[in-house]
Short mmCIF file of C-alpha atoms and ligand atoms in Angstrom, two decimals:
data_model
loop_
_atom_site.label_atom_id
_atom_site.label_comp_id
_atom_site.label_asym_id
_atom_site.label_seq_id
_atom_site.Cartn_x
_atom_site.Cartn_y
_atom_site.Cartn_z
CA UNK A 118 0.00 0.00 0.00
CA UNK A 119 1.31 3.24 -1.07
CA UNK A 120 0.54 6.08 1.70
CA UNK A 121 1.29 9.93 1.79
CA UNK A 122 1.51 11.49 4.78
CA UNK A 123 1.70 14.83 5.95
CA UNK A 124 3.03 16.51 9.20
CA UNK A 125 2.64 20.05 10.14
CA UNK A 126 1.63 20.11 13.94
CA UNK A 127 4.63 21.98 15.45
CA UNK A 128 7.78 23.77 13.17
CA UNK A 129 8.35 21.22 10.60
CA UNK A 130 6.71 21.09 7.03
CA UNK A 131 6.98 17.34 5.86
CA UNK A 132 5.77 14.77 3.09
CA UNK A 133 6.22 11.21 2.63
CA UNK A 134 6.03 8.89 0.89
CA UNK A 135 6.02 5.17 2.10
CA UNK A 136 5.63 1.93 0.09
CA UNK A 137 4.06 -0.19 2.94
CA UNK A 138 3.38 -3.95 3.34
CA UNK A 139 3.07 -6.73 5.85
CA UNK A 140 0.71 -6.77 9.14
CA UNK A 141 1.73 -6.21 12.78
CA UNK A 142 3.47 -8.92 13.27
CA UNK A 143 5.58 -7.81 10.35
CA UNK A 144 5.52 -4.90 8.03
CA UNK A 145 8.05 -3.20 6.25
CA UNK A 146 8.15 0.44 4.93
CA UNK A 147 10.12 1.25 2.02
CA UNK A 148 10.94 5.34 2.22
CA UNK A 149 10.01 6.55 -1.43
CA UNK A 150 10.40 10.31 -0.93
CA UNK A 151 11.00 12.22 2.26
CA UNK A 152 10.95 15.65 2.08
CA UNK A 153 11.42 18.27 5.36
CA UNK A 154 11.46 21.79 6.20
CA UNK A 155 12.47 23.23 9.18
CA UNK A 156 11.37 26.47 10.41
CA UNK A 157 13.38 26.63 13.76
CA UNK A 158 15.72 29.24 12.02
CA UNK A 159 12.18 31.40 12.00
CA UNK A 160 11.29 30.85 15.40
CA UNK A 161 14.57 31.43 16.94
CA UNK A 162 14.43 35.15 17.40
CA UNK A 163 10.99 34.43 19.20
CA UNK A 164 13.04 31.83 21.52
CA UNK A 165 10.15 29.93 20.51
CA UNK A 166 7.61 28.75 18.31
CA UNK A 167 4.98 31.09 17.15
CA UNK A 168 1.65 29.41 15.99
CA UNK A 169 0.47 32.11 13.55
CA UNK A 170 4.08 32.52 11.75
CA UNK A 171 4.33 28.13 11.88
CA UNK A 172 0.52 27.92 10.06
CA UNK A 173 1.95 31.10 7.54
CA UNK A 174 5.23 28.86 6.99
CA UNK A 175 3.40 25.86 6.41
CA UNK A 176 0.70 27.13 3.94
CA UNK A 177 4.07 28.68 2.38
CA UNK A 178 6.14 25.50 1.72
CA UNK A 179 3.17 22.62 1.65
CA UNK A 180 3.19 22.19 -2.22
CA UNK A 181 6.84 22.62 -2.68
CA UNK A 182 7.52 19.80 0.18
CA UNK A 183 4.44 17.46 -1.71
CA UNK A 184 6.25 18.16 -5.24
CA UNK A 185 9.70 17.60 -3.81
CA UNK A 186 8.74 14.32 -2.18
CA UNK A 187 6.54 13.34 -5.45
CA UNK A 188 9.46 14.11 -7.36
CA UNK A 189 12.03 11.80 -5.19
CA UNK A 190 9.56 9.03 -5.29
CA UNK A 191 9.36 9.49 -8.90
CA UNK A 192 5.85 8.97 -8.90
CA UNK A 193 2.56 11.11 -9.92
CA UNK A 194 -0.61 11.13 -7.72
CA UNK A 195 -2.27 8.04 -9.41
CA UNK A 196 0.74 5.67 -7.30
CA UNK A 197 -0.51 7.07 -3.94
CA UNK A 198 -3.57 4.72 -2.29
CA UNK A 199 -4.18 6.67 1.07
CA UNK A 200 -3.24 9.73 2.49
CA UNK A 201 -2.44 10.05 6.34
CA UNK A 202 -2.25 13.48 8.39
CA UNK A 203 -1.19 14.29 11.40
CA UNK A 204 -4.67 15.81 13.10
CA UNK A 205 -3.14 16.41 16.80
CA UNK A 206 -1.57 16.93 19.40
CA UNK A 207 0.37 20.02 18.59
CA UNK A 208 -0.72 23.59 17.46
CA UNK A 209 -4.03 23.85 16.26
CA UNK A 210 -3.54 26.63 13.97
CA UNK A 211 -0.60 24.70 12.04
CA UNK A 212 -2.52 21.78 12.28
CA UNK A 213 -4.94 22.97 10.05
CA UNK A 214 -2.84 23.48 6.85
CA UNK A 215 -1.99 20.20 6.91
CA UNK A 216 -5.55 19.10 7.60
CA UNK A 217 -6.93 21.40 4.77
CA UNK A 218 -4.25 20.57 2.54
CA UNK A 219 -4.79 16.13 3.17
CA UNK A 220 -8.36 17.15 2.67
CA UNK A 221 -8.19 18.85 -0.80
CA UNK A 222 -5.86 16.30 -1.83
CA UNK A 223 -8.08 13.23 -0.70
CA UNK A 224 -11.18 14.70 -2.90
CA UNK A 225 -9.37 16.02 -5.92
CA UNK A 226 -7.37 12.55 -6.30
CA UNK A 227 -10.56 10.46 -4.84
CA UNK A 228 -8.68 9.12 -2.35
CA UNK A 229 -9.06 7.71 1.48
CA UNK A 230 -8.29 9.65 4.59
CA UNK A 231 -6.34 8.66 7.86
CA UNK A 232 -5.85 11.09 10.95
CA UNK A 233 -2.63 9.87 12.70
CA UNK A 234 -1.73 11.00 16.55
CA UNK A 235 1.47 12.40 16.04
CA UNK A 236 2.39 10.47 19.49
CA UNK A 237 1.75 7.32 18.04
CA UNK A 238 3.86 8.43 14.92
CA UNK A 239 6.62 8.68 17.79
CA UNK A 240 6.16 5.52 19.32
CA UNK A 241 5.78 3.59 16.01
CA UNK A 242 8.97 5.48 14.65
CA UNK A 243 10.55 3.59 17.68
CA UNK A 244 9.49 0.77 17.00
CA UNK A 245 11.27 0.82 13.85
CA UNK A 246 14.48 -0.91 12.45
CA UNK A 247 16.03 1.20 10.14
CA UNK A 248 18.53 0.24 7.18
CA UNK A 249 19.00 2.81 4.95
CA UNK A 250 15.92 3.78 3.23
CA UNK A 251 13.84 0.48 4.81
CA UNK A 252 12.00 0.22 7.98
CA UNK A 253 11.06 -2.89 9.68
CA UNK A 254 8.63 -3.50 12.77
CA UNK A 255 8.91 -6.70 13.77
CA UNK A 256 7.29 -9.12 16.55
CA UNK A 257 7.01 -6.55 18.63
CA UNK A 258 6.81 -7.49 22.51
CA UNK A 259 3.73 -6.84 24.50
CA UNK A 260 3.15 -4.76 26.47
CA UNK A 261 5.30 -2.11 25.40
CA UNK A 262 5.95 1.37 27.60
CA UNK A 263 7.03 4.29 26.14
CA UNK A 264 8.32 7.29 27.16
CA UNK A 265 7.23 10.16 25.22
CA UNK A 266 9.43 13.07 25.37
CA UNK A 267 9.60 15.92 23.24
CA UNK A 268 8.60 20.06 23.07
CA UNK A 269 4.99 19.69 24.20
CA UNK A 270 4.43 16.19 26.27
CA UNK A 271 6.50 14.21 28.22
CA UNK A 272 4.42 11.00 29.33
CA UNK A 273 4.53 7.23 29.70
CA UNK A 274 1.78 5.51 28.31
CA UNK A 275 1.56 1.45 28.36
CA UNK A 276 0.29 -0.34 24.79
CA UNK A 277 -0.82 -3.88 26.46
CA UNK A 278 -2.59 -4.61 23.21
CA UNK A 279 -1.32 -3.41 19.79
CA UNK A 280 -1.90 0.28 19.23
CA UNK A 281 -4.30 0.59 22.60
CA UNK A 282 -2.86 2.50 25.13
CA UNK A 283 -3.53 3.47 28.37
CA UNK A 284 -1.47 6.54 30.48
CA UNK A 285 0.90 5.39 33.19
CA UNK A 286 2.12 9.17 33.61
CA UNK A 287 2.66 12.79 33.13
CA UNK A 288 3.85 15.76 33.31
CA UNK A 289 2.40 17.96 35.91
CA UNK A 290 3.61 21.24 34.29
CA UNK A 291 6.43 21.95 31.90
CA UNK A 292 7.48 18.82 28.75
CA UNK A 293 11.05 18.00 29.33
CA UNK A 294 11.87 19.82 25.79
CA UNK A 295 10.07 22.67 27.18
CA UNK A 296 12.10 23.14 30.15
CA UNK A 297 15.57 22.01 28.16
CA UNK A 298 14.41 25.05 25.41
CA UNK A 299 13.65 27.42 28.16
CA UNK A 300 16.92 26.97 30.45
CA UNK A 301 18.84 27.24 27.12
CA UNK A 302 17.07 30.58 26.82
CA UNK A 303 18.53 31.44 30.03
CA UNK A 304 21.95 30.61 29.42
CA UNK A 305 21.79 32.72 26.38
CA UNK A 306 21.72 29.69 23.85
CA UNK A 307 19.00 29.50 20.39
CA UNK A 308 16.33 28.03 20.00
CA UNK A 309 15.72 24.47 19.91
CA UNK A 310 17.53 25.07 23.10
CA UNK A 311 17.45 20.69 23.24
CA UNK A 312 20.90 20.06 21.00
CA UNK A 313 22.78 23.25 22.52
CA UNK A 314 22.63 22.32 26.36
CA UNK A 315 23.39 18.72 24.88
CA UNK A 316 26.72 19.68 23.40
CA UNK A 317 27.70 22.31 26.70
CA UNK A 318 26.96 19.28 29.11
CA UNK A 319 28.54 16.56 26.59
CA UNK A 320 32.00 19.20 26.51
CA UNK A 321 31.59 19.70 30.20
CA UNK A 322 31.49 15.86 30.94
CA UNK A 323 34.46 15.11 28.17
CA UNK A 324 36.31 17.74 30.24
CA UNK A 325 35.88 16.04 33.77
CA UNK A 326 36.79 12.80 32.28
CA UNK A 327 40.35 14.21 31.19
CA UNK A 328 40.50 16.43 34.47
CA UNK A 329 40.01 12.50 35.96
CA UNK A 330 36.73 14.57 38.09
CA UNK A 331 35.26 12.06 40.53
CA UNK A 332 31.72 11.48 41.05
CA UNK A 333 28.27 13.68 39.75
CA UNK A 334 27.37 17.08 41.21
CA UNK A 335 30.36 18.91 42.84
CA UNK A 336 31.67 22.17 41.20
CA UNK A 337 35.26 22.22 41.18
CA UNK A 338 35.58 22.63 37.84
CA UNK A 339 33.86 26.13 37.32
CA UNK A 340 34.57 27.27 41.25
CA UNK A 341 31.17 26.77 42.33
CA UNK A 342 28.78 23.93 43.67
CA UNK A 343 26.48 23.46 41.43
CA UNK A 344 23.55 20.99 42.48
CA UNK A 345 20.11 20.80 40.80
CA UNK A 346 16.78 19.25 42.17
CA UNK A 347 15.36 15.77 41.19
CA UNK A 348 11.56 16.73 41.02
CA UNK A 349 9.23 14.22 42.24
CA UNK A 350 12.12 11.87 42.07
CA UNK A 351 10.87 9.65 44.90
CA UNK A 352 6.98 10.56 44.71
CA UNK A 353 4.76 7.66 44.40
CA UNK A 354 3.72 8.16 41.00
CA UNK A 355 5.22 8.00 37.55
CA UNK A 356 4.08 11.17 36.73
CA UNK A 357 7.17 14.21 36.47
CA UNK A 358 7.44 18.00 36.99
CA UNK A 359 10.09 20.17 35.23
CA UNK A 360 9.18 23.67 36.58
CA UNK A 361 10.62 23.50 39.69
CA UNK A 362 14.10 22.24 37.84
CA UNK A 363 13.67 25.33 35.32
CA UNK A 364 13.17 27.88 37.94
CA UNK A 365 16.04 26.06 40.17
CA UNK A 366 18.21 27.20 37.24
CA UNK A 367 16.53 30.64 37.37
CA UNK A 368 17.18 31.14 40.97
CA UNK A 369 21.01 29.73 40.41
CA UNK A 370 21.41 32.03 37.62
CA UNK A 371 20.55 35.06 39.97
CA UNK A 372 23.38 34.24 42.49
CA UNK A 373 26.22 33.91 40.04
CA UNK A 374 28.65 36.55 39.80
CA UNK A 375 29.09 35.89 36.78
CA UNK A 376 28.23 33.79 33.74
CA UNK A 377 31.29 32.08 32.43
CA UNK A 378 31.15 30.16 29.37
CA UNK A 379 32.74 27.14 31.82
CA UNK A 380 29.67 27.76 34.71
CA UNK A 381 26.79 27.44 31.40
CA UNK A 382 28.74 24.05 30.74
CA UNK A 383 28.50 22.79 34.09
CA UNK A 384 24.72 24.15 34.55
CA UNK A 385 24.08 22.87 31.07
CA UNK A 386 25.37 19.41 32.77
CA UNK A 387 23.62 19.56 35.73
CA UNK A 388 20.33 20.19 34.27
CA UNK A 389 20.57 17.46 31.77
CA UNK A 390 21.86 14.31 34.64
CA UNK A 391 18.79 15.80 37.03
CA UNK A 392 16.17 15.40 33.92
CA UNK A 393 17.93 11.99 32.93
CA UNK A 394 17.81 10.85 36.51
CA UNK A 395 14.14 11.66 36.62
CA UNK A 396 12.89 10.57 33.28
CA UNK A 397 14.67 7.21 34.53
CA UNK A 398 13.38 6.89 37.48
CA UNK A 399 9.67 7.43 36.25
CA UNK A 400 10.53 4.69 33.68
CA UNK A 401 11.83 2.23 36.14
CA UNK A 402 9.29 2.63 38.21
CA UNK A 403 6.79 2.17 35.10
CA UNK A 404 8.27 -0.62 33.82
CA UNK A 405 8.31 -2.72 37.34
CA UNK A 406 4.48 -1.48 37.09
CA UNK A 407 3.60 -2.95 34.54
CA UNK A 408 5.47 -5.98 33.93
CA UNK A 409 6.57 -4.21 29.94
CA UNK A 410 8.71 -6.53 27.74
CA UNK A 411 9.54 -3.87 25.64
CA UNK A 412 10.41 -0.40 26.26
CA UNK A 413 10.12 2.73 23.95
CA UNK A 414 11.84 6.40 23.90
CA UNK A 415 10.37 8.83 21.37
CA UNK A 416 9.88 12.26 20.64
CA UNK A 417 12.62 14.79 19.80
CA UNK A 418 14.02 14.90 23.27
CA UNK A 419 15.17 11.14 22.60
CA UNK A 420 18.01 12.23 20.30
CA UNK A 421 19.72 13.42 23.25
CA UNK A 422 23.06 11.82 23.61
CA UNK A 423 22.89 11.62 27.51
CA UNK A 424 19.36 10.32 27.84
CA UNK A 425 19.72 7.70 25.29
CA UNK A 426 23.21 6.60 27.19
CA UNK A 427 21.25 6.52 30.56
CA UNK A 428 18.70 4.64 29.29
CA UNK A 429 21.01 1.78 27.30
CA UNK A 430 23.27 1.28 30.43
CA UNK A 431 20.61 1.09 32.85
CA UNK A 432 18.18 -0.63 30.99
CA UNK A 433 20.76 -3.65 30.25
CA UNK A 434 21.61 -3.37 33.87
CA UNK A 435 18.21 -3.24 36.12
CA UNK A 436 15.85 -5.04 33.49
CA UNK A 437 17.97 -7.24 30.69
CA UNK A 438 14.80 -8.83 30.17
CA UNK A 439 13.34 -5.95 28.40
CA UNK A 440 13.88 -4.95 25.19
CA UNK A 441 15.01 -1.47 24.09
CA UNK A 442 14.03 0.53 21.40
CA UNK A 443 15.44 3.49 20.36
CA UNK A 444 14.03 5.64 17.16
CA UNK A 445 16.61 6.12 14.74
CA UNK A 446 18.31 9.36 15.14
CA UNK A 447 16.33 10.18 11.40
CA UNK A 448 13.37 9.83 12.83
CA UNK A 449 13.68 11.75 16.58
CA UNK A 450 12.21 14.80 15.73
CA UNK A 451 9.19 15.55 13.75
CA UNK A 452 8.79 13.72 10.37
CA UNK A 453 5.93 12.59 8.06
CA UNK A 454 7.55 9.19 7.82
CA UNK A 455 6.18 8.05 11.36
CA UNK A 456 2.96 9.68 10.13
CA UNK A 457 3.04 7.06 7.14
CA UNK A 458 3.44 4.00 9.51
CA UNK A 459 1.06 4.83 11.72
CA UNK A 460 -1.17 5.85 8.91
CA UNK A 461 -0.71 2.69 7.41
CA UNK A 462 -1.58 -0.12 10.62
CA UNK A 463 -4.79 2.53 10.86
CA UNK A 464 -5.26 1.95 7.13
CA UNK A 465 -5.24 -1.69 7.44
CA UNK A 466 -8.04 -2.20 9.85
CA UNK A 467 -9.76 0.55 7.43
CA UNK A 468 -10.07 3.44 10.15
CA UNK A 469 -10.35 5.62 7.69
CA UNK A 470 -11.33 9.81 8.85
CA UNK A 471 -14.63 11.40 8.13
CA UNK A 472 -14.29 14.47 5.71
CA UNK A 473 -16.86 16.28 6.94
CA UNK A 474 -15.95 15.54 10.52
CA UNK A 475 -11.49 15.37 10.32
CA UNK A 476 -10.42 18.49 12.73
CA UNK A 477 -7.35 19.53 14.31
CA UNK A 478 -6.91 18.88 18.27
CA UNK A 479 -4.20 20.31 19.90
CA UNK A 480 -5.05 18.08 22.52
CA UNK A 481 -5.61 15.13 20.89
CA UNK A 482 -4.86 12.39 23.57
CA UNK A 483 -3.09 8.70 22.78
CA UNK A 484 -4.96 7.27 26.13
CA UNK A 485 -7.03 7.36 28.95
CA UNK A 486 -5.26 7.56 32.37
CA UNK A 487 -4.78 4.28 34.03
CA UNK A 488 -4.17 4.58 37.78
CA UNK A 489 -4.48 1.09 38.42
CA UNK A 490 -2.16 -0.92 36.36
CA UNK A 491 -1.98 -4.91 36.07
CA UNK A 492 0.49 -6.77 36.06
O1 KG4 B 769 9.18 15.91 18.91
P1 KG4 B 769 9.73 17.26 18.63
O2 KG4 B 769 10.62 17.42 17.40
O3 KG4 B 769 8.58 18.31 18.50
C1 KG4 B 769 7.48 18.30 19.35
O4 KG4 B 769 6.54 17.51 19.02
O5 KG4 B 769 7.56 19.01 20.37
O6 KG4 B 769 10.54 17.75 19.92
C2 KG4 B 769 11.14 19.03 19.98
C3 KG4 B 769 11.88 19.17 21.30
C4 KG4 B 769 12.44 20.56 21.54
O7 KG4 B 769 12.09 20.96 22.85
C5 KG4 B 769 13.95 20.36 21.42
O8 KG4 B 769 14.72 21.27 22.20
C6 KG4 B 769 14.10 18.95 21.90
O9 KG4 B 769 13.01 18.26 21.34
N1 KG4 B 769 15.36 18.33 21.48
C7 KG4 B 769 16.34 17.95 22.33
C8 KG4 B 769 17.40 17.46 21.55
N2 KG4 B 769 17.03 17.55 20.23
C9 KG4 B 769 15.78 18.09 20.21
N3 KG4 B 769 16.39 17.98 23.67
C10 KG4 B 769 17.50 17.53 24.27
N4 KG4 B 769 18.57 17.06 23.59
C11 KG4 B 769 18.57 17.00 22.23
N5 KG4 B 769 19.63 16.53 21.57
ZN1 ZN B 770 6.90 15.44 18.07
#
């Protein structure tokens, strides 16, 4: 099955094209044309993303991105069978171009309609062996947990049955990306804030390793102690909170001196082992929960180099009996090729979107809370 699918829910602008096949106990997805457009460069003298200039940006580059990815496919619109569209969570406003856009393309080339959670994009994207321009979901273990992490969520939600899901936990305030974009902002850093405290705290930890620095959290290295809060780290929940660790950085901020590049190395490494330590321990506590043979990290936050170390080392350490699965570092951040698997397992059990009825939610939820979970 040839699908199409669009993605326009945050700052990217992408098409793709996917020749799909096989069930869910096997499918593969063969990546015919993949085309992506980044607006962060936009955004980054807002220090964030503005709906109204994302949905002008999107409306902007929508039929270049569809030609470009028609093009690499080297097909015309007769080859495509479904189209899929990302119809929420994210901003409602950009959304909507993609919506409109699926919409008008579904009727003029009389074809059928799938809405896609762009969470389960990120958890299917995961799931995901990736060679080169093939993907491959195979026998996947049940029940899966992932941890969703990215700009607007950070949550773990349990799939005991294939695609079902159920919450296991939350944020309570800020995502995780949020709260890495807005101490970046802080430390004077651009926006996506994410990859630039990633490369201070990876310099800052390359440096203690050939100072031969001992253990976590002391502050010899830029002449001050510098020791972050573990939010909620032994609450008896798996849900999280990143304010307090933002405004921790805030308050630190106000009683330095001075702001060396050294000190936004070390705070840039501090804040990234405290929300590593957390997101862990939420996970751990998850996965002993709910008796998971596999475990998931998506979302954009899981291309960070620390995390996905954390996670490997202690994962193979506390629970070898679960399996890993890491998205390919393609396919971290937003992309319309997750949009295209999901689309397509939605496609197959012919869930297919009312026109009349197909509308953005920004809120568009992947499950109900669970608060008691079985084993
Ligand atoms: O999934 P995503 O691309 O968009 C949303 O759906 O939100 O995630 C974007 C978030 C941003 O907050 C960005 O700073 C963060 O992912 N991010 C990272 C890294 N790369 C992107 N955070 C930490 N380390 C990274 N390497
Ligand atoms: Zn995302």
């Amino acid at each position: 099955m040839r699908m199409l699918a669009i993605e326009t829910s945050c700052d990217e602008t992408a098409v793709a094209i996917l020749d799909c096949a096989g069930d869910e106990k096997r499918a593969t997805f063969e990546i015919r044309g993949d085309a992506l457009l980044s607006q962060a460069k936009i955004h980054q003298e807002y220090g964030g993303v503005v709906p109204m200039l994302a949905k002008r940006e999107h409306q902007k580059n929508l039929p270049h991105i569809l030609k470009t990815a028609l093009t690499q496919a080297e097909i015309s619109e007769e080859g495509v069978e479904v189209i899929a569209v990302t119809a929420g969570p994210g901003l409602e406003p950009a959304l909507w171009v993609g919506i409109n856009f699926a919409k008008a393309l579904a009727l003029a080339w009389g074809k059928p309609l799938v809405a896609v959670n762009h969470m389960e994009g990120h958890i299917l994207a995961a799931l995901a062996r990736c060679e080169g321009k093939l993907l491959e979901i195979q026998g996947v273990r049940l029940p899966v947990v992932a941890l969703l992490i990215s700009g607007g969520h950070t949550e773990l939600v349990l799939m005991r049955e294939w695609l079902k899901y159920e919450l296991v936990g939350q944020t309570r305030d800020d995502a995780v990306g949020e709260a890495f974009d807005k101490v970046a902002r802080m430390l004077g850093l651009p926006y996506p804030g994410g990859p630039e405290i990633s490369k201070l705290a990876e310099r800052h930890r390359s440096a203690r390793s050939r100072l031969g620095t001992g253990s976590e959290g002391s502050g010899e290295q830029s002449g001050v102690a510098i020791k972050l809060p573990r939010p909620m780290l032994d609450s008896n929940t798996c849900d999280f909170s990143f304010a307090g660790l933002k405004t921790a950085v805030l308050y630190l901020l106000k009683e330095l001196p001075e702001l060396t590049e050294e000190k936004k190395r070390h705070i840039a490494h501090e804040f990234e082992n405290a929300a590593a330590d957390v997101l862990w321990a939420k996970t751990k506590r998850a996965l002993a929960q709910t008796g998971a043979k596999t475990l998931v990290i998506g979302g954009g936050v899981s291309a960070n180099t620390h995390i996905r170390r954390v996670f490997t080392e202690n994962s193979a350490r506390e629970f070898p009996e679960v399996l890993l699965s890491i998205p390919h570092a393609s396919l971290t951040g937003d992309n319309a090729v997750m949009i295209g698997i999901a689309g397509y397992y939605h496609a197959l059990n012919k869930e297919f979107a009312d026109f009349e009825t197909l509308a953005a939610n920004g809120n568009l939820s992947l499950a109900q809370s669970s608060t008691k979970p079985r084993r």
